[in-house]
Amino acid sequence: YTHLLTGHAEESRRFLDFMERAQKTNGGWAINYMTSGQALYDFGDRQNEHDQVGTIPWMMMTYAKQTQDWNWLQGHWPAMRK
């Protein structure tokens, strides 16, 4: 989010694109990821922290509002629906 607010929309978009690729089939994410993209802490679908699940969809909306890139958001809608 800070990248977006400081004029680094491209970095924000790349992060969100990565998070979409890393999204689990149940709609959640691992807690942390290594720079290689591999999940560092993933305790499984029943034991993960689930309080972060809304952060990525919120950031996707925020990115689209800031950049006016509604086509990008539309393309990422399946990830938001999970």
PDB file of N, CA and C in Angstrom:
ATOM      1  N   TYR A   1       0.828  -1.189   0.000  1.00  0.00           N
ATOM      2  CA  TYR A   1       0.000   0.000   0.000  1.00  0.00           C
ATOM      3  C   TYR A   1       0.868   1.247   0.000  1.00  0.00           C
ATOM      4  N   THR A   2       1.945   1.216   0.745  1.00  0.00           N
ATOM      5  CA  THR A   2       2.854   2.365   0.792  1.00  0.00           C
ATOM      6  C   THR A   2       3.460   2.632  -0.577  1.00  0.00           C
ATOM      7  N   HIS A   3       3.796   1.578  -1.304  1.00  0.00           N
ATOM      8  CA  HIS A   3       4.315   1.771  -2.665  1.00  0.00           C
ATOM      9  C   HIS A   3       3.319   2.568  -3.504  1.00  0.00           C
ATOM     10  N   LEU A   4       2.073   2.216  -3.398  1.00  0.00           N
ATOM     11  CA  LEU A   4       1.044   2.890  -4.186  1.00  0.00           C
ATOM     12  C   LEU A   4       0.930   4.360  -3.799  1.00  0.00           C
ATOM     13  N   LEU A   5       0.955   4.633  -2.517  1.00  0.00           N
ATOM     14  CA  LEU A   5       0.812   6.011  -2.043  1.00  0.00           C
ATOM     15  C   LEU A   5       2.012   6.890  -2.368  1.00  0.00           C
ATOM     16  N   THR A   6       3.158   6.260  -2.606  1.00  0.00           N
ATOM     17  CA  THR A   6       4.370   7.030  -2.888  1.00  0.00           C
ATOM     18  C   THR A   6       4.728   7.042  -4.376  1.00  0.00           C
ATOM     19  N   GLY A   7       3.740   6.711  -5.205  1.00  0.00           N
ATOM     20  CA  GLY A   7       3.955   6.824  -6.641  1.00  0.00           C
ATOM     21  C   GLY A   7       4.557   5.606  -7.311  1.00  0.00           C
ATOM     22  N   HIS A   8       4.523   4.469  -6.659  1.00  0.00           N
ATOM     23  CA  HIS A   8       5.099   3.253  -7.219  1.00  0.00           C
ATOM     24  C   HIS A   8       3.992   2.256  -7.558  1.00  0.00           C
ATOM     25  N   ALA A   9       3.110   2.684  -8.433  1.00  0.00           N
ATOM     26  CA  ALA A   9       1.966   1.852  -8.807  1.00  0.00           C
ATOM     27  C   ALA A   9       2.401   0.558  -9.483  1.00  0.00           C
ATOM     28  N   GLU A  10       3.443   0.605 -10.284  1.00  0.00           N
ATOM     29  CA  GLU A  10       3.908  -0.599 -10.989  1.00  0.00           C
ATOM     30  C   GLU A  10       4.334  -1.679  -9.995  1.00  0.00           C
ATOM     31  N   GLU A  11       5.051  -1.293  -8.951  1.00  0.00           N
ATOM     32  CA  GLU A  11       5.466  -2.253  -7.934  1.00  0.00           C
ATOM     33  C   GLU A  11       4.253  -2.830  -7.220  1.00  0.00           C
ATOM     34  N   SER A  12       3.275  -1.992  -6.951  1.00  0.00           N
ATOM     35  CA  SER A  12       2.044  -2.465  -6.310  1.00  0.00           C
ATOM     36  C   SER A  12       1.334  -3.472  -7.202  1.00  0.00           C
ATOM     37  N   ARG A  13       1.251  -3.176  -8.483  1.00  0.00           N
ATOM     38  CA  ARG A  13       0.585  -4.085  -9.407  1.00  0.00           C
ATOM     39  C   ARG A  13       1.310  -5.423  -9.472  1.00  0.00           C
ATOM     40  N   ARG A  14       2.633  -5.392  -9.527  1.00  0.00           N
ATOM     41  CA  ARG A  14       3.397  -6.645  -9.570  1.00  0.00           C
ATOM     42  C   ARG A  14       3.184  -7.476  -8.303  1.00  0.00           C
ATOM     43  N   PHE A  15       3.136  -6.809  -7.154  1.00  0.00           N
ATOM     44  CA  PHE A  15       2.866  -7.514  -5.894  1.00  0.00           C
ATOM     45  C   PHE A  15       1.483  -8.158  -5.941  1.00  0.00           C
ATOM     46  N   LEU A  16       0.483  -7.414  -6.377  1.00  0.00           N
ATOM     47  CA  LEU A  16      -0.873  -7.952  -6.437  1.00  0.00           C
ATOM     48  C   LEU A  16      -0.990  -9.080  -7.455  1.00  0.00           C
ATOM     49  N   ASP A  17      -0.291  -8.972  -8.568  1.00  0.00           N
ATOM     50  CA  ASP A  17      -0.273 -10.056  -9.549  1.00  0.00           C
ATOM     51  C   ASP A  17       0.327 -11.322  -8.923  1.00  0.00           C
ATOM     52  N   PHE A  18       1.410 -11.146  -8.167  1.00  0.00           N
ATOM     53  CA  PHE A  18       2.023 -12.282  -7.472  1.00  0.00           C
ATOM     54  C   PHE A  18       1.040 -12.893  -6.476  1.00  0.00           C
ATOM     55  N   MET A  19       0.384 -12.053  -5.703  1.00  0.00           N
ATOM     56  CA  MET A  19      -0.533 -12.569  -4.692  1.00  0.00           C
ATOM     57  C   MET A  19      -1.693 -13.327  -5.337  1.00  0.00           C
ATOM     58  N   GLU A  20      -2.118 -12.897  -6.495  1.00  0.00           N
ATOM     59  CA  GLU A  20      -3.165 -13.652  -7.182  1.00  0.00           C
ATOM     60  C   GLU A  20      -2.657 -15.035  -7.576  1.00  0.00           C
ATOM     61  N   ARG A  21      -1.441 -15.104  -8.085  1.00  0.00           N
ATOM     62  CA  ARG A  21      -0.871 -16.405  -8.462  1.00  0.00           C
ATOM     63  C   ARG A  21      -0.666 -17.303  -7.241  1.00  0.00           C
ATOM     64  N   ALA A  22      -0.367 -16.699  -6.098  1.00  0.00           N
ATOM     65  CA  ALA A  22      -0.092 -17.463  -4.876  1.00  0.00           C
ATOM     66  C   ALA A  22      -1.366 -17.834  -4.116  1.00  0.00           C
ATOM     67  N   GLN A  23      -2.490 -17.305  -4.516  1.00  0.00           N
ATOM     68  CA  GLN A  23      -3.735 -17.559  -3.794  1.00  0.00           C
ATOM     69  C   GLN A  23      -4.072 -19.044  -3.801  1.00  0.00           C
ATOM     70  N   LYS A  24      -4.498 -19.508  -2.649  1.00  0.00           N
ATOM     71  CA  LYS A  24      -4.867 -20.912  -2.500  1.00  0.00           C
ATOM     72  C   LYS A  24      -6.269 -21.150  -3.056  1.00  0.00           C
ATOM     73  N   THR A  25      -6.585 -22.389  -3.311  1.00  0.00           N
ATOM     74  CA  THR A  25      -7.885 -22.721  -3.892  1.00  0.00           C
ATOM     75  C   THR A  25      -9.049 -22.335  -2.982  1.00  0.00           C
ATOM     76  N   ASN A  26      -8.797 -22.231  -1.672  1.00  0.00           N
ATOM     77  CA  ASN A  26      -9.871 -21.843  -0.757  1.00  0.00           C
ATOM     78  C   ASN A  26     -10.010 -20.322  -0.628  1.00  0.00           C
ATOM     79  N   GLY A  27      -9.217 -19.578  -1.385  1.00  0.00           N
ATOM     80  CA  GLY A  27      -9.298 -18.122  -1.374  1.00  0.00           C
ATOM     81  C   GLY A  27      -8.313 -17.442  -0.441  1.00  0.00           C
ATOM     82  N   GLY A  28      -7.614 -18.198   0.376  1.00  0.00           N
ATOM     83  CA  GLY A  28      -6.658 -17.623   1.330  1.00  0.00           C
ATOM     84  C   GLY A  28      -5.241 -17.611   0.783  1.00  0.00           C
ATOM     85  N   TRP A  29      -4.333 -17.234   1.635  1.00  0.00           N
ATOM     86  CA  TRP A  29      -2.913 -17.188   1.311  1.00  0.00           C
ATOM     87  C   TRP A  29      -2.122 -17.754   2.465  1.00  0.00           C
ATOM     88  N   ALA A  30      -0.882 -18.148   2.176  1.00  0.00           N
ATOM     89  CA  ALA A  30       0.032 -18.490   3.259  1.00  0.00           C
ATOM     90  C   ALA A  30       0.336 -17.217   4.045  1.00  0.00           C
ATOM     91  N   ILE A  31       0.907 -17.362   5.196  1.00  0.00           N
ATOM     92  CA  ILE A  31       1.183 -16.200   6.040  1.00  0.00           C
ATOM     93  C   ILE A  31       2.350 -15.381   5.501  1.00  0.00           C
ATOM     94  N   ASN A  32       3.410 -16.037   5.045  1.00  0.00           N
ATOM     95  CA  ASN A  32       4.588 -15.357   4.510  1.00  0.00           C
ATOM     96  C   ASN A  32       5.086 -16.093   3.271  1.00  0.00           C
ATOM     97  N   TYR A  33       5.804 -15.355   2.431  1.00  0.00           N
ATOM     98  CA  TYR A  33       6.401 -15.939   1.232  1.00  0.00           C
ATOM     99  C   TYR A  33       7.863 -15.539   1.150  1.00  0.00           C
ATOM    100  N   MET A  34       8.678 -16.446   0.597  1.00  0.00           N
ATOM    101  CA  MET A  34      10.071 -16.121   0.319  1.00  0.00           C
ATOM    102  C   MET A  34      10.124 -15.357  -1.006  1.00  0.00           C
ATOM    103  N   THR A  35      11.246 -14.733  -1.298  1.00  0.00           N
ATOM    104  CA  THR A  35      11.361 -13.959  -2.531  1.00  0.00           C
ATOM    105  C   THR A  35      11.240 -14.844  -3.776  1.00  0.00           C
ATOM    106  N   SER A  36      11.433 -16.133  -3.623  1.00  0.00           N
ATOM    107  CA  SER A  36      11.263 -17.064  -4.742  1.00  0.00           C
ATOM    108  C   SER A  36       9.788 -17.306  -5.053  1.00  0.00           C
ATOM    109  N   GLY A  37       8.909 -16.893  -4.157  1.00  0.00           N
ATOM    110  CA  GLY A  37       7.482 -17.123  -4.323  1.00  0.00           C
ATOM    111  C   GLY A  37       6.972 -18.320  -3.548  1.00  0.00           C
ATOM    112  N   GLN A  38       7.881 -19.090  -2.988  1.00  0.00           N
ATOM    113  CA  GLN A  38       7.487 -20.252  -2.196  1.00  0.00           C
ATOM    114  C   GLN A  38       6.932 -19.797  -0.846  1.00  0.00           C
ATOM    115  N   ALA A  39       5.863 -20.453  -0.412  1.00  0.00           N
ATOM    116  CA  ALA A  39       5.283 -20.131   0.893  1.00  0.00           C
ATOM    117  C   ALA A  39       6.291 -20.475   1.989  1.00  0.00           C
ATOM    118  N   LEU A  40       6.505 -19.555   2.907  1.00  0.00           N
ATOM    119  CA  LEU A  40       7.420 -19.787   4.022  1.00  0.00           C
ATOM    120  C   LEU A  40       6.651 -20.370   5.199  1.00  0.00           C
ATOM    121  N   TYR A  41       5.566 -19.749   5.573  1.00  0.00           N
ATOM    122  CA  TYR A  41       4.709 -20.249   6.647  1.00  0.00           C
ATOM    123  C   TYR A  41       3.333 -20.498   6.066  1.00  0.00           C
ATOM    124  N   ASP A  42       2.988 -21.753   5.971  1.00  0.00           N
ATOM    125  CA  ASP A  42       1.664 -22.148   5.512  1.00  0.00           C
ATOM    126  C   ASP A  42       1.261 -23.340   6.358  1.00  0.00           C
ATOM    127  N   PHE A  43       0.373 -23.100   7.267  1.00  0.00           N
ATOM    128  CA  PHE A  43      -0.006 -24.133   8.225  1.00  0.00           C
ATOM    129  C   PHE A  43      -1.186 -24.976   7.762  1.00  0.00           C
ATOM    130  N   GLY A  44      -1.532 -24.876   6.506  1.00  0.00           N
ATOM    131  CA  GLY A  44      -2.633 -25.664   5.979  1.00  0.00           C
ATOM    132  C   GLY A  44      -3.949 -24.905   6.058  1.00  0.00           C
ATOM    133  N   ASP A  45      -4.922 -25.401   5.354  1.00  0.00           N
ATOM    134  CA  ASP A  45      -6.205 -24.697   5.243  1.00  0.00           C
ATOM    135  C   ASP A  45      -6.940 -24.550   6.565  1.00  0.00           C
ATOM    136  N   ARG A  46      -6.737 -25.439   7.490  1.00  0.00           N
ATOM    137  CA  ARG A  46      -7.490 -25.375   8.745  1.00  0.00           C
ATOM    138  C   ARG A  46      -6.750 -24.652   9.857  1.00  0.00           C
ATOM    139  N   GLN A  47      -5.475 -24.389   9.669  1.00  0.00           N
ATOM    140  CA  GLN A  47      -4.705 -23.786  10.746  1.00  0.00           C
ATOM    141  C   GLN A  47      -4.080 -22.451  10.369  1.00  0.00           C
ATOM    142  N   ASN A  48      -4.306 -21.968   9.166  1.00  0.00           N
ATOM    143  CA  ASN A  48      -3.753 -20.670   8.777  1.00  0.00           C
ATOM    144  C   ASN A  48      -4.427 -19.536   9.518  1.00  0.00           C
ATOM    145  N   GLU A  49      -3.744 -18.432   9.583  1.00  0.00           N
ATOM    146  CA  GLU A  49      -4.380 -17.206  10.057  1.00  0.00           C
ATOM    147  C   GLU A  49      -5.326 -16.748   8.954  1.00  0.00           C
ATOM    148  N   HIS A  50      -6.519 -16.422   9.295  1.00  0.00           N
ATOM    149  CA  HIS A  50      -7.483 -16.011   8.286  1.00  0.00           C
ATOM    150  C   HIS A  50      -7.883 -14.547   8.428  1.00  0.00           C
ATOM    151  N   ASP A  51      -7.207 -13.813   9.269  1.00  0.00           N
ATOM    152  CA  ASP A  51      -7.549 -12.405   9.446  1.00  0.00           C
ATOM    153  C   ASP A  51      -6.967 -11.521   8.354  1.00  0.00           C
ATOM    154  N   GLN A  52      -6.102 -12.052   7.505  1.00  0.00           N
ATOM    155  CA  GLN A  52      -5.482 -11.264   6.453  1.00  0.00           C
ATOM    156  C   GLN A  52      -6.185 -11.415   5.115  1.00  0.00           C
ATOM    157  N   VAL A  53      -7.184 -12.284   5.018  1.00  0.00           N
ATOM    158  CA  VAL A  53      -7.784 -12.625   3.733  1.00  0.00           C
ATOM    159  C   VAL A  53      -8.380 -11.404   3.024  1.00  0.00           C
ATOM    160  N   GLY A  54      -8.918 -10.449   3.736  1.00  0.00           N
ATOM    161  CA  GLY A  54      -9.517  -9.269   3.112  1.00  0.00           C
ATOM    162  C   GLY A  54      -8.516  -8.225   2.656  1.00  0.00           C
ATOM    163  N   THR A  55      -7.276  -8.342   3.057  1.00  0.00           N
ATOM    164  CA  THR A  55      -6.281  -7.319   2.739  1.00  0.00           C
ATOM    165  C   THR A  55      -6.009  -7.227   1.234  1.00  0.00           C
ATOM    166  N   ILE A  56      -5.858  -8.352   0.574  1.00  0.00           N
ATOM    167  CA  ILE A  56      -5.518  -8.332  -0.852  1.00  0.00           C
ATOM    168  C   ILE A  56      -6.675  -7.798  -1.696  1.00  0.00           C
ATOM    169  N   PRO A  57      -7.909  -8.258  -1.504  1.00  0.00           N
ATOM    170  CA  PRO A  57      -9.007  -7.645  -2.266  1.00  0.00           C
ATOM    171  C   PRO A  57      -9.141  -6.141  -2.007  1.00  0.00           C
ATOM    172  N   TRP A  58      -8.931  -5.720  -0.774  1.00  0.00           N
ATOM    173  CA  TRP A  58      -8.980  -4.285  -0.457  1.00  0.00           C
ATOM    174  C   TRP A  58      -7.885  -3.545  -1.224  1.00  0.00           C
ATOM    175  N   MET A  59      -6.687  -4.124  -1.248  1.00  0.00           N
ATOM    176  CA  MET A  59      -5.578  -3.484  -1.963  1.00  0.00           C
ATOM    177  C   MET A  59      -5.844  -3.451  -3.468  1.00  0.00           C
ATOM    178  N   MET A  60      -6.472  -4.504  -4.000  1.00  0.00           N
ATOM    179  CA  MET A  60      -6.806  -4.505  -5.424  1.00  0.00           C
ATOM    180  C   MET A  60      -7.773  -3.368  -5.748  1.00  0.00           C
ATOM    181  N   MET A  61      -8.765  -3.176  -4.910  1.00  0.00           N
ATOM    182  CA  MET A  61      -9.712  -2.071  -5.112  1.00  0.00           C
ATOM    183  C   MET A  61      -8.996  -0.724  -4.995  1.00  0.00           C
ATOM    184  N   THR A  62      -8.149  -0.604  -4.010  1.00  0.00           N
ATOM    185  CA  THR A  62      -7.413   0.639  -3.796  1.00  0.00           C
ATOM    186  C   THR A  62      -6.509   0.934  -4.990  1.00  0.00           C
ATOM    187  N   TYR A  63      -5.831  -0.085  -5.495  1.00  0.00           N
ATOM    188  CA  TYR A  63      -4.973   0.086  -6.667  1.00  0.00           C
ATOM    189  C   TYR A  63      -5.800   0.592  -7.851  1.00  0.00           C
ATOM    190  N   ALA A  64      -6.943  -0.051  -8.105  1.00  0.00           N
ATOM    191  CA  ALA A  64      -7.786   0.349  -9.242  1.00  0.00           C
ATOM    192  C   ALA A  64      -8.281   1.786  -9.086  1.00  0.00           C
ATOM    193  N   LYS A  65      -8.654   2.173  -7.883  1.00  0.00           N
ATOM    194  CA  LYS A  65      -9.117   3.546  -7.646  1.00  0.00           C
ATOM    195  C   LYS A  65      -7.995   4.556  -7.883  1.00  0.00           C
ATOM    196  N   GLN A  66      -6.807   4.242  -7.381  1.00  0.00           N
ATOM    197  CA  GLN A  66      -5.676   5.162  -7.506  1.00  0.00           C
ATOM    198  C   GLN A  66      -5.196   5.291  -8.950  1.00  0.00           C
ATOM    199  N   THR A  67      -5.208   4.195  -9.686  1.00  0.00           N
ATOM    200  CA  THR A  67      -4.658   4.199 -11.045  1.00  0.00           C
ATOM    201  C   THR A  67      -5.735   4.342 -12.118  1.00  0.00           C
ATOM    202  N   GLN A  68      -6.983   4.205 -11.702  1.00  0.00           N
ATOM    203  CA  GLN A  68      -8.112   4.202 -12.644  1.00  0.00           C
ATOM    204  C   GLN A  68      -8.008   3.051 -13.650  1.00  0.00           C
ATOM    205  N   ASP A  69      -7.351   1.985 -13.256  1.00  0.00           N
ATOM    206  CA  ASP A  69      -7.174   0.825 -14.131  1.00  0.00           C
ATOM    207  C   ASP A  69      -8.261  -0.201 -13.826  1.00  0.00           C
ATOM    208  N   TRP A  70      -9.453   0.108 -14.257  1.00  0.00           N
ATOM    209  CA  TRP A  70     -10.610  -0.744 -13.978  1.00  0.00           C
ATOM    210  C   TRP A  70     -10.554  -2.031 -14.798  1.00  0.00           C
ATOM    211  N   ASN A  71      -9.897  -2.006 -15.953  1.00  0.00           N
ATOM    212  CA  ASN A  71      -9.737  -3.236 -16.738  1.00  0.00           C
ATOM    213  C   ASN A  71      -8.870  -4.241 -15.993  1.00  0.00           C
ATOM    214  N   TRP A  72      -7.821  -3.753 -15.339  1.00  0.00           N
ATOM    215  CA  TRP A  72      -6.973  -4.626 -14.538  1.00  0.00           C
ATOM    216  C   TRP A  72      -7.800  -5.277 -13.438  1.00  0.00           C
ATOM    217  N   LEU A  73      -8.596  -4.471 -12.754  1.00  0.00           N
ATOM    218  CA  LEU A  73      -9.422  -5.006 -11.670  1.00  0.00           C
ATOM    219  C   LEU A  73     -10.406  -6.052 -12.189  1.00  0.00           C
ATOM    220  N   GLN A  74     -11.003  -5.781 -13.313  1.00  0.00           N
ATOM    221  CA  GLN A  74     -11.949  -6.734 -13.889  1.00  0.00           C
ATOM    222  C   GLN A  74     -11.257  -8.069 -14.187  1.00  0.00           C
ATOM    223  N   GLY A  75     -10.031  -8.009 -14.668  1.00  0.00           N
ATOM    224  CA  GLY A  75      -9.274  -9.225 -14.934  1.00  0.00           C
ATOM    225  C   GLY A  75      -8.912 -10.006 -13.687  1.00  0.00           C
ATOM    226  N   HIS A  76      -8.875  -9.321 -12.539  1.00  0.00           N
ATOM    227  CA  HIS A  76      -8.534  -9.970 -11.274  1.00  0.00           C
ATOM    228  C   HIS A  76      -9.773 -10.315 -10.448  1.00  0.00           C
ATOM    229  N   TRP A  77     -10.932 -10.085 -11.017  1.00  0.00           N
ATOM    230  CA  TRP A  77     -12.163 -10.332 -10.273  1.00  0.00           C
ATOM    231  C   TRP A  77     -12.288 -11.778  -9.772  1.00  0.00           C
ATOM    232  N   PRO A  78     -11.887 -12.802 -10.538  1.00  0.00           N
ATOM    233  CA  PRO A  78     -11.996 -14.174 -10.016  1.00  0.00           C
ATOM    234  C   PRO A  78     -11.247 -14.363  -8.692  1.00  0.00           C
ATOM    235  N   ALA A  79     -10.089 -13.741  -8.542  1.00  0.00           N
ATOM    236  CA  ALA A  79      -9.343 -13.854  -7.283  1.00  0.00           C
ATOM    237  C   ALA A  79     -10.082 -13.177  -6.146  1.00  0.00           C
ATOM    238  N   MET A  80     -10.736 -12.067  -6.445  1.00  0.00           N
ATOM    239  CA  MET A  80     -11.461 -11.359  -5.400  1.00  0.00           C
ATOM    240  C   MET A  80     -12.694 -12.146  -4.958  1.00  0.00           C
ATOM    241  N   ARG A  81     -13.296 -12.851  -5.874  1.00  0.00           N
ATOM    242  CA  ARG A  81     -14.499 -13.626  -5.546  1.00  0.00           C
ATOM    243  C   ARG A  81     -14.191 -14.809  -4.663  1.00  0.00           C
ATOM    244  N   LYS A  82     -12.975 -15.361  -4.739  1.00  0.00           N
ATOM    245  CA  LYS A  82     -12.632 -16.520  -3.903  1.00  0.00           C
ATOM    246  C   LYS A  82     -12.765 -16.135  -2.464  1.00  0.00           C
TER     247      LYS A  82
END
